[in-house]
Coordinates of C-alpha atoms in Angstrom, one line a residue:
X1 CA 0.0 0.0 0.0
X2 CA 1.2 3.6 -0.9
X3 CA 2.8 5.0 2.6
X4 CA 4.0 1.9 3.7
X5 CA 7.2 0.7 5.5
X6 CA 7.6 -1.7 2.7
X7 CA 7.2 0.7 0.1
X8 CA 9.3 2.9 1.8
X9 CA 12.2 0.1 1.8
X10 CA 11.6 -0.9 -2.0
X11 CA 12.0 3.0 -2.7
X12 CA 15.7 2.6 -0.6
X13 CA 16.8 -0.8 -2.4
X14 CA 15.2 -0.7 -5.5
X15 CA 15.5 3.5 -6.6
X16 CA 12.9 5.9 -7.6
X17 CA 12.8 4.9 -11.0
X18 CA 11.8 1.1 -10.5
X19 CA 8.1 -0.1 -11.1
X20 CA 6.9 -0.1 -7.9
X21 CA 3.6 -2.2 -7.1
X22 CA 1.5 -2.5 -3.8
X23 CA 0.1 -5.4 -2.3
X24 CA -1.9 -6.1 0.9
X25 CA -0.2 -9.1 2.3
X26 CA 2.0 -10.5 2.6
X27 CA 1.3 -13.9 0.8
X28 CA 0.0 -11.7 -2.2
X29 CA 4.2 -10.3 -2.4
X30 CA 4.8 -14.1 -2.3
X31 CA 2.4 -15.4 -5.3
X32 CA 3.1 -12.4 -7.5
X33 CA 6.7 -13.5 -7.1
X34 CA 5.9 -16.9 -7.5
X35 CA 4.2 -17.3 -10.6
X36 CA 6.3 -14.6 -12.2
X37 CA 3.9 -11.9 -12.7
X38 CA 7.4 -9.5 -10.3
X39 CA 10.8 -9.9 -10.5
X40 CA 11.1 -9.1 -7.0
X41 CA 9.3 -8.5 -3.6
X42 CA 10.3 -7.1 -0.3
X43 CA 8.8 -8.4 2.9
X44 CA 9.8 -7.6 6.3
X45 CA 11.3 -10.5 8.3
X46 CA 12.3 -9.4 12.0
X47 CA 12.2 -6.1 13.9
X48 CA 14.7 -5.3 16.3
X49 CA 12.1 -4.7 19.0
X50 CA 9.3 -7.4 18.2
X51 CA 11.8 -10.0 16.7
X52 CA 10.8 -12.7 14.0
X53 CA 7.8 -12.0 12.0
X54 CA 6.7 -15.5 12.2
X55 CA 3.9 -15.4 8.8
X56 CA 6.5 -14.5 6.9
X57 CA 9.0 -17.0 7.6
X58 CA 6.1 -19.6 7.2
X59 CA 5.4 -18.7 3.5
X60 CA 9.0 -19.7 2.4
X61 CA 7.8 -23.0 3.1
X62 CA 4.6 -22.5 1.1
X63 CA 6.2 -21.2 -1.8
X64 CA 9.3 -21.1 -3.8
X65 CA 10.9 -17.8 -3.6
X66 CA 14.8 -17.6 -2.5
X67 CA 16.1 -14.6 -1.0
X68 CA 18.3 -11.8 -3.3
X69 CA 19.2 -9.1 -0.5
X70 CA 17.6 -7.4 2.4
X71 CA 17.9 -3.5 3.3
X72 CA 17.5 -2.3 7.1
X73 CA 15.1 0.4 7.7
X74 CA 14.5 2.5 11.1
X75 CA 10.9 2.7 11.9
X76 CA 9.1 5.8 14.0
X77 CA 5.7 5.2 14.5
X78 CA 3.0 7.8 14.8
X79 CA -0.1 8.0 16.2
X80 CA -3.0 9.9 13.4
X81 CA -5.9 11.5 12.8
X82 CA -8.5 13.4 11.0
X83 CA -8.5 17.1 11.5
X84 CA -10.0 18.3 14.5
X85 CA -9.5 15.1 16.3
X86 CA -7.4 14.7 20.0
X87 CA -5.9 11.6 22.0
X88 CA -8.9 12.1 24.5
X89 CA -11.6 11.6 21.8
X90 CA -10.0 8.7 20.3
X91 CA -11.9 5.4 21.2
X92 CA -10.5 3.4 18.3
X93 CA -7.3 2.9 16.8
X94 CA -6.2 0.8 13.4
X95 CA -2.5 -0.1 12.6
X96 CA -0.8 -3.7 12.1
X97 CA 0.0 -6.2 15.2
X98 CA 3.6 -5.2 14.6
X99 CA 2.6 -1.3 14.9
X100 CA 0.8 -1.9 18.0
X101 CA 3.5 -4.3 19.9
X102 CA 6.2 -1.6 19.0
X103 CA 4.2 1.1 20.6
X104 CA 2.7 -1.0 23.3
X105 CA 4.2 1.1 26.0
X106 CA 2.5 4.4 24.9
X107 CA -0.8 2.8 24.0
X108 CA -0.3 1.4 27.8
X109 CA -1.1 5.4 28.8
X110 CA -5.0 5.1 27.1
X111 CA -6.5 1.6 28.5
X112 CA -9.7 2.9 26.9
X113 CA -8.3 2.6 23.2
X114 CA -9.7 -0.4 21.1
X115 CA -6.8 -1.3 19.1
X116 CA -7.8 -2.7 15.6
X117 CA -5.4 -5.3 14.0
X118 CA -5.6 -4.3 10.5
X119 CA -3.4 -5.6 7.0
X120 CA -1.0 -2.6 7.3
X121 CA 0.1 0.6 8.4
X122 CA -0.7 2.6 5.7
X123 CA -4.1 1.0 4.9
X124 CA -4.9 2.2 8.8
X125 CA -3.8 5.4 7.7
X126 CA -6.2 5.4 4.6
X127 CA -8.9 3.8 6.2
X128 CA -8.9 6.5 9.1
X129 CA -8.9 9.3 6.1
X130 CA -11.7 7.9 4.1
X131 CA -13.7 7.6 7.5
X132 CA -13.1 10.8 8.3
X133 CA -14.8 10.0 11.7
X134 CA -12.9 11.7 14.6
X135 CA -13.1 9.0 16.9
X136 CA -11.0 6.9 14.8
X137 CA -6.8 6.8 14.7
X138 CA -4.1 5.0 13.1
X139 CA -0.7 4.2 13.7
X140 CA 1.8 4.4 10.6
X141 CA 4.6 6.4 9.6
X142 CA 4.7 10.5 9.4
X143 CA 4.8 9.5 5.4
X144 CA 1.5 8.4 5.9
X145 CA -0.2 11.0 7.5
X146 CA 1.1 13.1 4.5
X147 CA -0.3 11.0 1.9
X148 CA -3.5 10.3 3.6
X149 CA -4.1 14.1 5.1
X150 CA -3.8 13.2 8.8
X151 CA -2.8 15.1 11.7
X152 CA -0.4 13.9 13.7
X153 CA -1.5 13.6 17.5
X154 CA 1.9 12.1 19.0
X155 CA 5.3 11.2 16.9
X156 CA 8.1 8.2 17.5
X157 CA 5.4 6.7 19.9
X158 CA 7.2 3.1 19.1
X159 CA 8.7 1.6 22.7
X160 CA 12.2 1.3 21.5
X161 CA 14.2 4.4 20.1
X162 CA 16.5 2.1 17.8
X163 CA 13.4 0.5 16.4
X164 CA 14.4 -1.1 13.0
X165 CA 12.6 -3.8 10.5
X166 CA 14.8 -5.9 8.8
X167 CA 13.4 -6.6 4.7
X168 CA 14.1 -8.9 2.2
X169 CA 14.0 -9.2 -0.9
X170 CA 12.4 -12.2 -2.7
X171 CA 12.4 -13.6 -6.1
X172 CA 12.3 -16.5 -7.8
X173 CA 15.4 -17.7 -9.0
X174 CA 18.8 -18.1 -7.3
X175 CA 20.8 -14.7 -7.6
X176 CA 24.4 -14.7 -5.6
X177 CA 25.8 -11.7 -5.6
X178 CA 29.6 -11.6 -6.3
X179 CA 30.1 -10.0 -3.3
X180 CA 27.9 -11.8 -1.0
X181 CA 28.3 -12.3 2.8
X182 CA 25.1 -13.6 4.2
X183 CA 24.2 -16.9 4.0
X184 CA 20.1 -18.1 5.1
X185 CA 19.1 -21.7 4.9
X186 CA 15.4 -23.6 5.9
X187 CA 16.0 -27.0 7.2
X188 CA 14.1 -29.9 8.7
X189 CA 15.8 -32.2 11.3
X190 CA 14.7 -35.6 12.4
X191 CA 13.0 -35.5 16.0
X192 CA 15.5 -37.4 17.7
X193 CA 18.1 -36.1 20.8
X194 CA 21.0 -34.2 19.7
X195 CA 20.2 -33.4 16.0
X196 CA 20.3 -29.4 16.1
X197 CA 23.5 -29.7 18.7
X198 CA 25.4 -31.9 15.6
X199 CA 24.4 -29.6 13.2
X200 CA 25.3 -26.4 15.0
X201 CA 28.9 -27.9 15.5
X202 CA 29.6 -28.0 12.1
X203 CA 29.2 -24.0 12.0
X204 CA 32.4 -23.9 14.5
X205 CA 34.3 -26.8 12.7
X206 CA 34.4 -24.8 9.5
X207 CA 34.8 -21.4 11.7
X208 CA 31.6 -19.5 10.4
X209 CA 30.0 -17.6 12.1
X210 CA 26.0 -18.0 12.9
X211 CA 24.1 -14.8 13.0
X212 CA 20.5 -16.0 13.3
X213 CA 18.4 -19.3 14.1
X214 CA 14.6 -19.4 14.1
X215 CA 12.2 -22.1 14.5
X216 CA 8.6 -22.4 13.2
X217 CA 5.9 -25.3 14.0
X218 CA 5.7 -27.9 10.8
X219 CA 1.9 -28.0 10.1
X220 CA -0.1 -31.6 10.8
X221 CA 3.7 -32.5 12.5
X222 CA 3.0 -31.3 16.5
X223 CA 6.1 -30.2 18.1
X224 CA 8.2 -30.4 15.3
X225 CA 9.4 -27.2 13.7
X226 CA 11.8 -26.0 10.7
X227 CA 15.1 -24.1 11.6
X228 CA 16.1 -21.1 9.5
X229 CA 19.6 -20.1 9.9
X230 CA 21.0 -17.5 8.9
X231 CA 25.0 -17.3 9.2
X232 CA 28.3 -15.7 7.3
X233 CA 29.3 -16.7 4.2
X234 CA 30.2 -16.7 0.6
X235 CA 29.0 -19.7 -1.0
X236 CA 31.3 -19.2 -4.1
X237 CA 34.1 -20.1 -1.5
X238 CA 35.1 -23.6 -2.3
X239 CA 35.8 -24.5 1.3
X240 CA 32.1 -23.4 2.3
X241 CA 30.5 -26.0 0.1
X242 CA 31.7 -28.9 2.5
X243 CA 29.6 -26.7 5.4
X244 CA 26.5 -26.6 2.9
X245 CA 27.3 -30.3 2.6
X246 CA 27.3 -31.8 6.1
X247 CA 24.0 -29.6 6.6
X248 CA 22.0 -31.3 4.2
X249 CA 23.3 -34.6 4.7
X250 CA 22.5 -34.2 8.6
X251 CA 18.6 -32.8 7.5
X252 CA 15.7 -34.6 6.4
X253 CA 15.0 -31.9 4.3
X254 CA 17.6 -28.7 3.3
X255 CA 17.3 -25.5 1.1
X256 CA 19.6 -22.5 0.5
X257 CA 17.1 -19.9 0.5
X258 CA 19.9 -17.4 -0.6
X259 CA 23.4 -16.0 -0.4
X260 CA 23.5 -11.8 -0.7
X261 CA 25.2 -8.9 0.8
X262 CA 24.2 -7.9 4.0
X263 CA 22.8 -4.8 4.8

């Protein structure tokens, strides 16, 4: 949507001059990218407040997109309104889950706000300016309340000061960049003691360093989960394909989702 964090971050990756196309969810970034109708998508993936966003990670398993790069962007939340309107009149507010548990301890000040989970920042922002009903906020980003007309009632409401979302960028096909230094796999262990602990040794036997691990449930398999790792590492290197090796060999099922410069 127009005024959103991820357009915002496609804008800083991709330049001013790229095609540019908004989506609503997530999953729709996913099957445009799938079936070929975009080169590329951007998503976010973690914030540094909030940490993973769990419905993302979840659709590389649905589909297959690999990851090309990711860009770092620092979010400010703010709190908006139609003209005329103040905090005390507020009774409901609209924003995304992730807007509302980065701001959670301002919106702790007003107990009597209804908070409204809704598909993104920016279509809170629009929603709130097609209402036009006083009673009704959003929060999204100061871009926002520009391109939607709102006032702004309260700015960098968000909880953490160095709030940032990390994006990345999806497509279909493999594309390692020469100069690549980031390394994220999906993998599926057997459920049987001392799988992960074997497979986390390799990472020190071949002296790479892991940034990232994340686990999500495997659906209809209770208790079990995939591992997404993300660690250091140029997969041109010869010596690194023995690592990329052992890891597959020691899962029941491995991917290399992508190999790209870090932000």
């Amino acid at each position: 949507t127009v005024g959103a964090y991820g357009e915002e971050a496609a804008i800083a990756y991709f330049g001013t001059n790229a095609h540019i196309r908004c989506l609503g969810e997530f999953s729709d970034v996913f099957q445009e990218v799938s079936c070929g109708k975009a080169k590329y998508g951007i998503v976010p993936i973690e914030n540094s407040s909030t940490g993973a966003i769990g419905s993302v990670y979840d659709l590389f398993g649905e589909y297959d997109c690999k990851i090309a790069g990711e860009y770092v962007l620092k979010i400010n939340h703010s709190l908006m309104a139609c003209e005329g309107a103040d905090i005390d009149g507020i009774t409901d507010v609209y924003s995304h889950t992730q807007g509302f548990e980065q701001c959670a301890e301002f919106l702790k000040k007003y107990p009597h706000l209804n908070l409204i989970p809704y598909h993104n920042t920016a279509v809170s922002a629009k929603y709130v300016s097609e209402c036009g009903d006083k009673t009704k906020a959003a929060i999204a980003s100061k871009r926002a309340a520009q391109i939607y007309n709102l006032k702004i009632l309260a700015e960098n409401i968000n909880s953490n000061y160095n709030n940032y979302t990390r994006f990345v960028v999806i497509s279909k096909s493999d594309c390692t960049h020469e100069k690549a230094d980031k390394v994220s796999v999906m993998l599926r262990l057997a459920h049987k003691k001392g799988q992960l602990g074997m497979l986390m040794r390799h990472f020190d036997e071949y002296g790479v360093n892991l940034l990232k691990i994340e686990s999500r449930p495997i659906p209809d398999r209770s208790w079990e989960y995939s591992f997404f790792i993300d660690f250091e590492a140029n997969l041109n290197n010869p010596k690194m394909k023995g690592l990329t090796d052992k890891l597959r060999s020691d899962s029941e099922a491995f991917c290399v989702l992508g190999n790209y410069k870090s932000a």
